[in-house]
Short mmCIF file of C-alpha atoms in Angstrom, two decimals:
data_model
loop_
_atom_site.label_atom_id
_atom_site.label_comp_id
_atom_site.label_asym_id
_atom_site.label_seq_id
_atom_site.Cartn_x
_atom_site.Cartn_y
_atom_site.Cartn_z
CA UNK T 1 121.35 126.91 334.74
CA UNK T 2 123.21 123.88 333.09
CA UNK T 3 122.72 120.97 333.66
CA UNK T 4 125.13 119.41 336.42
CA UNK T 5 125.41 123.16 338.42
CA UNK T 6 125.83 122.65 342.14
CA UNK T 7 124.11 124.48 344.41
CA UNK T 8 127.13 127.02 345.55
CA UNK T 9 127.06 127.92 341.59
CA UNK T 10 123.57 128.13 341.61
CA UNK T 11 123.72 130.65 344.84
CA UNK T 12 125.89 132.20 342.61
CA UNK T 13 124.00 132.79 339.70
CA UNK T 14 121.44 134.07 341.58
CA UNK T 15 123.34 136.85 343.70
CA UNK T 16 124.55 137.95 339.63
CA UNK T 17 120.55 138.33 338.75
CA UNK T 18 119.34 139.81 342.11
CA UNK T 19 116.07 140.07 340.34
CA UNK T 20 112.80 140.47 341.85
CA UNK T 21 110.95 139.19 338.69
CA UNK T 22 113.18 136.28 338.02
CA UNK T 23 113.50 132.95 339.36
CA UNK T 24 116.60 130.69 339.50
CA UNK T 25 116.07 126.57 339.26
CA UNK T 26 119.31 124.34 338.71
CA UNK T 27 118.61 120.80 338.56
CA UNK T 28 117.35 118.90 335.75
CA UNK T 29 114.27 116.31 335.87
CA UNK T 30 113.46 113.18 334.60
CA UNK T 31 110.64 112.37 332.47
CA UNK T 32 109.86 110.47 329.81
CA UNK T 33 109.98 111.31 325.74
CA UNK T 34 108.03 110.78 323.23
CA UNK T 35 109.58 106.81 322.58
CA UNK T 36 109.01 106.12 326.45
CA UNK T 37 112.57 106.11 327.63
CA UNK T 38 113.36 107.69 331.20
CA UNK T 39 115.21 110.85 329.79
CA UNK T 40 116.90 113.80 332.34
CA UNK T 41 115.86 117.08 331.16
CA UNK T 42 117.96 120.28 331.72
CA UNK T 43 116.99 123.13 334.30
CA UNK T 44 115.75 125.20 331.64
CA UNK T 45 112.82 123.08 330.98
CA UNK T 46 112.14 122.45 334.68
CA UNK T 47 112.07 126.28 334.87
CA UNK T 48 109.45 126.54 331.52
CA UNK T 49 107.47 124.13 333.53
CA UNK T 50 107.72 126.12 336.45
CA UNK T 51 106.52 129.30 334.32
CA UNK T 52 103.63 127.40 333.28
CA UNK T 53 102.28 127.01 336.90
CA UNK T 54 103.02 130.11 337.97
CA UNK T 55 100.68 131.65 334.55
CA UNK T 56 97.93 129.02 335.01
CA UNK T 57 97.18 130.17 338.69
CA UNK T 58 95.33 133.07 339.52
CA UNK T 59 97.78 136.21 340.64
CA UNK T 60 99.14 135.36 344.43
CA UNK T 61 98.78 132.23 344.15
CA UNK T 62 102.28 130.96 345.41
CA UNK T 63 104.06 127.39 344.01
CA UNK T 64 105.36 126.92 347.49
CA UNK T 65 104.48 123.33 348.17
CA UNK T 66 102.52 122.85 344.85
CA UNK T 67 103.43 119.18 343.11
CA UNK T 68 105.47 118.80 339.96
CA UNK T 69 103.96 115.86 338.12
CA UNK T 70 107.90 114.59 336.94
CA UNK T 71 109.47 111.22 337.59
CA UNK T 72 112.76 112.12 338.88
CA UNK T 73 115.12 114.79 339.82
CA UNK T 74 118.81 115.17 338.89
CA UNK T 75 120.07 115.62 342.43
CA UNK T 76 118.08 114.75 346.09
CA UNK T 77 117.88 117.57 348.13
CA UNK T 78 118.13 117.17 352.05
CA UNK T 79 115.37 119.38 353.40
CA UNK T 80 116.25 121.62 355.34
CA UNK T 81 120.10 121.21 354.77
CA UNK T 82 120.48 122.08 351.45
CA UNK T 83 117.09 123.11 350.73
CA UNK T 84 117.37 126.62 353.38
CA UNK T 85 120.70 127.23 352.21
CA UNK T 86 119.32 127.61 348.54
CA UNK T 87 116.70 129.70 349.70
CA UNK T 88 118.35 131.90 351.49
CA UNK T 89 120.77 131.91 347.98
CA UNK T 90 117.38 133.30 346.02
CA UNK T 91 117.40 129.50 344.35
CA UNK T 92 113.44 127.64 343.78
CA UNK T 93 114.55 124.33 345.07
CA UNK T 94 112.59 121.80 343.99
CA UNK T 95 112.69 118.58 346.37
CA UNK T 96 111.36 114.94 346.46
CA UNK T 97 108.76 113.99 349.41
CA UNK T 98 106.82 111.10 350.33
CA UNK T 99 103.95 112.04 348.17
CA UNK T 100 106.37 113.27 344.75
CA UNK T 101 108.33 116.39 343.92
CA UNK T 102 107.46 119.55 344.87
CA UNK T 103 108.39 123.31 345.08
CA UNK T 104 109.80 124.36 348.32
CA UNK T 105 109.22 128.24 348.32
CA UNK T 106 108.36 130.08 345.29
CA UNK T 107 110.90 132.40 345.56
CA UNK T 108 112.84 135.34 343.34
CA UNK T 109 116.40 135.76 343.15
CA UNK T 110 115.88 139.18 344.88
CA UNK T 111 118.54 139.53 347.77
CA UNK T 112 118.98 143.08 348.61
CA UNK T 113 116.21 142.93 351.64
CA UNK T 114 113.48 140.92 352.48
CA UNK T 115 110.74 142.72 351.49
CA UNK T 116 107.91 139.92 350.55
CA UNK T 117 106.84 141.90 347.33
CA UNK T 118 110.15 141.19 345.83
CA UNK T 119 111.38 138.01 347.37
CA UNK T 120 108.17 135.93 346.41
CA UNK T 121 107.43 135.46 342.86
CA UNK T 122 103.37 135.29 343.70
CA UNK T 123 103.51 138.89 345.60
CA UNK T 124 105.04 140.12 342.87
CA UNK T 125 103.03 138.99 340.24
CA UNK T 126 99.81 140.18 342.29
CA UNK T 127 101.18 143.52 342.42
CA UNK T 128 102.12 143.95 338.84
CA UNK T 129 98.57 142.64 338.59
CA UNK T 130 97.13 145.01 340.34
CA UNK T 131 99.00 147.84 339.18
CA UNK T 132 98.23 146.85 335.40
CA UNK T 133 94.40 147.07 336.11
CA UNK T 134 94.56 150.37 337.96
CA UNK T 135 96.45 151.88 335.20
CA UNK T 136 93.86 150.24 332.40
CA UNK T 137 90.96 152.17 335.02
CA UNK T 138 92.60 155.25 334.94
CA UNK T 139 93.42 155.27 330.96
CA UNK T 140 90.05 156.85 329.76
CA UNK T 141 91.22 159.72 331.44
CA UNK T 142 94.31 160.52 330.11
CA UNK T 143 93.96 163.47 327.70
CA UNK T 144 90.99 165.33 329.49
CA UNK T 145 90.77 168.65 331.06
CA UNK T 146 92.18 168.93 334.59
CA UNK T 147 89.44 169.77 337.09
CA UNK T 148 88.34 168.93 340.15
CA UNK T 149 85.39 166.31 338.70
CA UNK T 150 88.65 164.40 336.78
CA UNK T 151 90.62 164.38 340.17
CA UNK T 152 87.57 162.60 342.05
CA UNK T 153 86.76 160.72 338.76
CA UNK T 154 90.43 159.24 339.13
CA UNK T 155 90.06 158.12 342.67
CA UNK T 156 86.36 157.03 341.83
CA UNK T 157 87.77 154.53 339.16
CA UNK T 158 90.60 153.19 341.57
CA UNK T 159 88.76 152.45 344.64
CA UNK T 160 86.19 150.77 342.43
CA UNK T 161 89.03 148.30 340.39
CA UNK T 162 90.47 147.90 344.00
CA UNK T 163 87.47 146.71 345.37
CA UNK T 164 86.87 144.45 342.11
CA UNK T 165 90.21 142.68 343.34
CA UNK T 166 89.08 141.96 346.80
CA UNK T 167 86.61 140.16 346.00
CA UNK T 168 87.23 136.79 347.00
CA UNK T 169 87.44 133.42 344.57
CA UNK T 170 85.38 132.23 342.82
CA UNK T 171 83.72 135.58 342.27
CA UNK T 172 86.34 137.81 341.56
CA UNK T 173 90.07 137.21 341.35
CA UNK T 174 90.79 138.10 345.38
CA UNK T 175 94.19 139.23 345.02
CA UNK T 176 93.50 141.32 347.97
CA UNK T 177 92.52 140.41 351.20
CA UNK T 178 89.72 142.80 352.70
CA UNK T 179 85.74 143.56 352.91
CA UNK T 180 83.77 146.75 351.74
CA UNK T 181 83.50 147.54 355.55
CA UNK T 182 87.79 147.38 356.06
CA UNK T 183 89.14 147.20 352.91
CA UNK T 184 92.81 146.70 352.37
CA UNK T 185 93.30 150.32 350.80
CA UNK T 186 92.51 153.50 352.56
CA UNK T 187 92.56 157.39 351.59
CA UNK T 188 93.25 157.29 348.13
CA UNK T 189 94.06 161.04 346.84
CA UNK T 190 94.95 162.20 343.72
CA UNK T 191 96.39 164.89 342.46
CA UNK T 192 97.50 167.30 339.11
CA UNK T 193 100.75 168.34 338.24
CA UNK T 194 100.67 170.51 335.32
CA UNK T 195 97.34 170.73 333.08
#
């Protein structure tokens, strides 16, 4: 948003998205520029910021409670006052504690339910994550004969990228949470429509 947006219009702006792939920040930072003077910067670069963290983690990894390294904000947030209220809005609040500024919830502007796939930008991205690799497994075998071999073939390749996404950091990428014993994914089928 704008510089100067209050919260209500920032609740606002984020009930107009209702986005489960976007995230809403209103307040502007301070920092300083390149001839050292204490400058505020608008929302919009607070929010490119924010994008930055969010693509230099692994997928899942949540900002919630992750530190902003900025020298000011444009407005104090009282935690949990104003701070719930703009979470419960779909706004990322961004608020100053003792130890510097910091993202309260890494959350989307999704508010049609509370399903945690949509409402928290990390979920999110690990699922588009892990539907993106799936697909890339399963892309050799678009264009080849339907049979039986191609159907287990399919579910072959699947359970084997799954697994490749359990594995825990530093090893693999762990977006999922499971062992080869009790994995997190269970009878995967497939099936043909058509030839």
């Amino acid at each position: 948003t704008a510089t100067g947006t209050t919260d209500a219009q920032a609740i606002a702006a984020a009930k107009l998205l209702n986005s489960d792939r976007v995230s809403l920040t209103h307040l502007g930072f301070y920092d300083y520029d390149t001839a050292g003077r204490l400058t505020l910067y608008a929302p919009y670069i607070l929010a490119g910021l924010l994008g930055g963290m969010i693509s230099g983690v692994n997928p899942g990894t949540p900002l919630t409670n992750k530190a902003l390294k900025i020298y000011g904000i444009e407005r104090k947030l009282q935690n949990p006052v104003d701070t719930d209220q703009l979470i419960q809005g779909g706004v990322l609040a961004v608020e100053e504690t003792k130890t510097g500024f910091r993202v309260v919830k890494s959350i989307s502007t999704w508010l049609t339910n509370d399903n945690y796939n949509r409402v928290e930008i990390s979920t999110g991205v690990a699922c588009d994550y892990v539907s993106r690799a799936v697909r890339e497994a399963l892309d050799v075998l678009r264009g080849s004969k339907a049979s039986p071999l191609l159907l287990s073939d399919a579910v072959s390749r699947t359970e084997t990228t799954l697994m490749e996404l359990a594995r825990p950091e530093p090893m693999g990428v762990g977006i999922l949470v499971g062992d080869k014993v009790n994995p997190p994914f269970k009878n995967i089928t497939a099936s043909i429509d058509g030839d």
